[in-house]
């Protein structure tokens, strides 16, 4: 009987477990001020995973929101002096608005 030995050279899968770390740096958050019922930026370019910190530097309250992946991301009522943030995880173009002041508009492009 002829027995055929097939010896599979074990694939050294070490590399896959070592890789990854250090490859991804989250970009710094961007600070956007709300003053005079306007955003301090009209257009912003971000990388995926980057965060915008919205600061209310107005006397009046604001309510920042945008739609991320079909879901409304709403910071709710933001009183004078308060700050809150939205993280943009996915590439795309996002229109940021204030629910109280329709003229407040900002476009965020994430790649
Ligand atoms: Cu507002």
Short mmCIF file of C-alpha atoms and ligand atoms in Angstrom, two decimals:
data_model
loop_
_atom_site.label_atom_id
_atom_site.label_comp_id
_atom_site.label_asym_id
_atom_site.label_seq_id
_atom_site.Cartn_x
_atom_site.Cartn_y
_atom_site.Cartn_z
CA UNK A 1 0.00 0.00 0.00
CA UNK A 2 1.34 3.29 -1.06
CA UNK A 3 0.76 5.92 1.54
CA UNK A 4 1.20 9.40 0.39
CA UNK A 5 2.33 11.77 3.01
CA UNK A 6 1.42 15.29 2.41
CA UNK A 7 3.12 17.54 4.77
CA UNK A 8 1.72 20.95 4.80
CA UNK A 9 4.28 23.41 5.80
CA UNK A 10 2.60 25.22 8.63
CA UNK A 11 1.99 28.73 7.64
CA UNK A 12 3.52 30.97 10.16
CA UNK A 13 0.67 33.25 10.86
CA UNK A 14 2.59 35.33 13.31
CA UNK A 15 2.58 38.46 11.24
CA UNK A 16 -1.18 38.86 11.40
CA UNK A 17 -1.15 39.02 15.15
CA UNK A 18 1.70 41.47 15.36
CA UNK A 19 0.72 44.08 12.77
CA UNK A 20 -1.93 46.76 13.37
CA UNK A 21 -0.75 48.76 16.41
CA UNK A 22 0.47 52.22 15.63
CA UNK A 23 -1.08 52.32 12.20
CA UNK A 24 -4.08 54.44 12.99
CA UNK A 25 -3.78 57.89 14.49
CA UNK A 26 -7.02 59.62 15.29
CA UNK A 27 -6.78 63.16 14.04
CA UNK A 28 -7.21 65.89 16.60
CA UNK A 29 -10.71 67.17 17.27
CA UNK A 30 -11.73 70.36 15.49
CA UNK A 31 -13.28 73.10 17.56
CA UNK A 32 -16.20 74.96 16.00
CA UNK A 33 -17.64 77.98 17.74
CA UNK A 34 -21.19 79.18 17.49
CA UNK A 35 -21.24 82.94 17.70
CA UNK A 36 -23.62 85.53 16.26
CA UNK A 37 -25.88 82.66 15.28
CA UNK A 38 -23.24 81.33 12.88
CA UNK A 39 -20.78 78.48 12.89
CA UNK A 40 -17.17 79.63 12.90
CA UNK A 41 -16.55 77.33 9.92
CA UNK A 42 -18.65 77.02 6.80
CA UNK A 43 -16.79 74.06 5.35
CA UNK A 44 -14.64 71.49 7.06
CA UNK A 45 -12.65 68.55 5.75
CA UNK A 46 -12.15 65.72 8.19
CA UNK A 47 -10.82 62.21 8.16
CA UNK A 48 -13.00 59.35 9.31
CA UNK A 49 -13.06 59.06 13.07
CA UNK A 50 -12.42 62.72 13.64
CA UNK A 51 -14.53 64.71 16.04
CA UNK A 52 -15.96 68.20 16.03
CA UNK A 53 -16.38 69.95 19.34
CA UNK A 54 -19.19 72.47 19.10
CA UNK A 55 -18.89 75.38 21.49
CA UNK A 56 -21.77 77.70 22.12
CA UNK A 57 -20.19 81.13 22.46
CA UNK A 58 -23.50 82.91 22.01
CA UNK A 59 -25.89 84.39 24.50
CA UNK A 60 -28.67 82.24 23.07
CA UNK A 61 -29.12 78.48 23.02
CA UNK A 62 -28.40 76.36 19.95
CA UNK A 63 -29.28 72.85 18.87
CA UNK A 64 -26.70 71.34 16.54
CA UNK A 65 -27.64 68.27 14.56
CA UNK A 66 -26.69 66.34 11.46
CA UNK A 67 -27.59 63.07 9.80
CA UNK A 68 -24.97 60.34 10.08
CA UNK A 69 -25.68 57.12 8.18
CA UNK A 70 -29.37 57.90 8.03
CA UNK A 71 -29.58 58.51 11.74
CA UNK A 72 -30.03 61.91 13.24
CA UNK A 73 -27.16 62.88 15.46
CA UNK A 74 -28.65 65.57 17.68
CA UNK A 75 -26.77 67.42 20.40
CA UNK A 76 -30.01 68.73 21.83
CA UNK A 77 -30.39 72.09 23.48
CA UNK A 78 -26.99 73.62 24.03
CA UNK A 79 -26.99 76.60 26.34
CA UNK A 80 -24.59 79.51 26.30
CA UNK A 81 -21.09 78.41 27.25
CA UNK A 82 -21.73 74.71 26.79
CA UNK A 83 -19.83 72.42 24.48
CA UNK A 84 -20.53 69.01 23.03
CA UNK A 85 -19.13 66.90 20.23
CA UNK A 86 -20.01 64.74 17.27
CA UNK A 87 -17.68 62.07 15.91
CA UNK A 88 -17.75 61.45 12.18
CA UNK A 89 -16.84 57.80 11.74
CA UNK A 90 -17.74 57.28 8.12
CA UNK A 91 -16.73 58.98 4.90
CA UNK A 92 -19.34 61.19 3.35
CA UNK A 93 -20.74 64.68 3.17
CA UNK A 94 -22.68 65.93 6.14
CA UNK A 95 -24.80 69.02 6.47
CA UNK A 96 -24.68 70.38 9.97
CA UNK A 97 -27.55 72.56 11.08
CA UNK A 98 -29.03 74.26 14.09
CA UNK A 99 -32.61 73.25 14.80
CA UNK A 100 -33.36 76.68 16.25
CA UNK A 101 -31.66 78.88 13.66
CA UNK A 102 -32.17 77.56 10.10
CA UNK A 103 -29.59 80.01 8.73
CA UNK A 104 -26.80 78.26 10.60
CA UNK A 105 -25.22 75.92 8.10
CA UNK A 106 -21.98 74.03 7.81
CA UNK A 107 -20.83 71.32 5.43
CA UNK A 108 -18.50 68.62 6.69
CA UNK A 109 -16.69 66.39 4.25
CA UNK A 110 -15.18 63.23 5.67
CA UNK A 111 -12.80 60.99 3.79
CU1 LIG B 1 -28.66 78.08 16.72
#
